[in-house]
Amino acid sequence: MTAAAFPADVLDRDALTQALKAAAARFGGIDVLEYSPLGQFGSVALTTPAESDPFDVQHEIEFQLYGAIAATKAVLPAMREAGTGTLLYTTGAGSLDPVPVVGNVNAAAAALRNWAVNLHKELDGTGIQAAHVGIDVSIATAIIPGRPVIQPEDISPVYWELHTTRRDQAELVFKG
């Protein structure tokens, strides 16, 4: 297996696009895009809905939704040309069942979820799979009290199934 890193800040749309183009050039294309940005712990202000200022939500929209749109625009034309590909967008399950302590993050995650499910419908019949993955657990480190903690390798089969056998499915929720 060959691996390479192409780092980019998802808030820098040009850098994100260039990183994805460099990856495609290095590997002869991108078959799967998995988009799941996570802010650095301690640097993201988590706010309840009542405490949120527009900036608190706007930052998360920029980070989650607009970054996903930019990443998709970078890879989708080649997928359309090839007639195949997989686009997976991951959020916390707060996109489906909000948790007030992360109200600003949930709002942006719900926007990304809606966009991904709409994209799935738009791409129906093209050979390109788009799907949302809602994660209803903490991964590796406890984040929200009361949520179970699992390891990344416990989730990977969900992505593999969406890419290989559940290509008609717009969404999966992982509850551990």
XYZ file of C-alpha atoms in Angstrom:
176
model
C 0.000 0.000 0.000
C 1.247 3.470 -0.868
C 0.295 6.464 1.227
C 1.054 10.174 1.015
C -0.074 13.281 2.873
C -1.536 16.374 1.254
C -2.313 18.700 4.168
C -4.583 21.711 3.768
C -6.709 23.941 5.947
C -10.358 23.372 4.973
C -10.970 27.079 5.609
C -8.494 27.910 2.819
C -10.526 26.820 -0.211
C -7.678 27.295 -2.698
C -5.243 25.254 -0.585
C -7.863 22.523 -0.119
C -8.511 22.361 -3.859
C -4.786 22.278 -4.625
C -4.170 19.499 -2.068
C -6.898 17.361 -3.622
C -5.582 18.037 -7.128
C -2.073 17.069 -5.983
C -3.442 13.837 -4.490
C -5.294 13.055 -7.706
C -2.147 13.705 -9.743
C -0.019 11.533 -7.425
C -2.424 8.588 -7.435
C -4.015 8.911 -10.862
C -7.358 10.109 -9.496
C -9.471 10.084 -6.369
C -11.946 7.225 -6.042
C -13.227 8.114 -2.565
C -13.519 11.443 -0.790
C -14.227 11.168 2.934
C -14.832 14.599 4.456
C -14.916 14.859 8.236
C -13.062 17.891 9.527
C -12.617 18.188 13.252
C -11.470 21.353 14.957
C -8.621 21.240 17.410
C -9.890 20.539 20.919
C -9.848 23.673 23.013
C -9.788 26.004 20.005
C -13.429 25.566 18.979
C -15.969 27.449 21.036
C -18.845 25.100 21.816
C -22.068 27.000 22.443
C -25.627 26.079 23.257
C -28.298 27.459 20.940
C -29.202 30.226 23.400
C -25.532 31.170 23.936
C -24.620 31.138 20.235
C -23.745 34.303 18.421
C -23.950 34.285 14.622
C -20.144 34.004 14.471
C -20.202 30.768 16.498
C -22.431 29.129 13.895
C -20.833 30.869 10.892
C -17.401 29.499 11.762
C -18.795 25.959 11.897
C -20.678 26.453 8.601
C -17.422 27.615 6.968
C -15.563 24.665 8.433
C -18.070 21.890 7.810
C -20.424 22.803 4.954
C -18.384 25.186 2.821
C -15.270 23.025 3.159
C -17.264 19.983 2.004
C -18.600 21.895 -0.976
C -15.094 23.028 -1.971
C -13.668 19.506 -1.588
C -16.517 18.054 -3.627
C -16.088 20.595 -6.419
C -12.413 19.603 -6.582
C -13.086 15.879 -7.134
C -16.577 15.544 -8.614
C -15.781 16.533 -12.232
C -13.283 13.661 -12.579
C -15.721 11.260 -10.908
C -18.441 12.326 -13.349
C -16.064 11.780 -16.247
C -15.164 8.305 -14.936
C -18.798 7.480 -14.122
C -17.841 6.235 -10.658
C -16.732 7.448 -7.251
C -17.730 7.750 -3.618
C -18.309 10.924 -1.592
C -18.741 10.398 2.151
C -19.453 13.193 4.631
C -19.166 12.536 8.351
C -20.721 14.489 11.190
C -21.651 13.799 14.740
C -25.130 12.384 15.233
C -26.134 15.808 16.555
C -26.933 16.514 12.913
C -29.930 14.193 13.433
C -30.589 14.429 17.168
C -29.070 17.667 18.498
C -27.240 17.936 21.801
C -27.601 21.461 23.257
C -24.040 21.708 24.626
C -22.739 21.684 21.026
C -25.589 23.653 19.468
C -23.417 25.661 17.082
C -21.645 22.531 15.810
C -24.969 20.675 15.456
C -26.417 23.463 13.295
C -23.535 23.236 10.824
C -23.533 19.433 10.915
C -27.247 19.428 10.095
C -26.568 21.729 7.141
C -23.843 19.366 5.878
C -26.110 16.364 6.370
C -28.910 18.016 4.383
C -26.525 18.971 1.599
C -25.016 15.455 1.423
C -28.419 13.755 1.261
C -29.485 16.199 -1.460
C -26.269 15.452 -3.359
C -27.024 11.729 -3.059
C -30.393 12.319 -4.720
C -28.877 14.517 -7.417
C -26.230 11.925 -8.292
C -28.653 8.973 -8.385
C -28.000 6.873 -11.477
C -24.593 8.429 -12.251
C -22.427 5.721 -10.662
C -21.311 8.150 -7.965
C -22.295 7.464 -4.371
C -22.768 10.360 -1.945
C -23.720 9.605 1.641
C -23.796 11.057 5.123
C -22.364 9.131 8.085
C -23.668 10.214 11.489
C -21.403 9.131 14.342
C -23.286 8.767 17.644
C -20.215 7.914 19.734
C -16.949 9.557 20.723
C -13.955 8.325 18.762
C -10.867 7.451 20.815
C -11.451 10.276 23.345
C -14.553 11.124 25.394
C -16.007 14.418 24.173
C -19.658 14.491 25.214
C -20.471 13.035 28.629
C -22.553 9.872 28.464
C -21.546 8.911 24.912
C -19.646 5.639 24.455
C -16.039 5.790 23.263
C -14.885 3.515 20.440
C -11.801 3.169 18.275
C -11.584 4.292 14.622
C -11.193 0.728 13.349
C -14.635 -0.061 14.781
C -16.198 2.469 12.391
C -14.284 1.703 9.195
C -16.632 -1.124 8.091
C -19.452 1.437 7.769
C -17.468 3.411 5.216
C -16.413 0.277 3.357
C -20.042 -0.880 3.118
C -21.195 2.486 1.767
C -18.414 2.398 -0.816
C -18.902 -1.217 -1.901
C -22.325 -2.697 -1.126
C -24.690 0.015 0.116
C -24.233 2.476 -2.710
C -27.953 3.211 -2.847
C -28.036 4.400 0.754
C -27.926 8.153 1.462
C -27.120 7.812 5.142
C -25.913 5.540 7.912
C -25.874 6.316 11.614
C -23.198 4.581 13.666
C -24.231 3.996 17.278
C -21.439 1.668 18.308
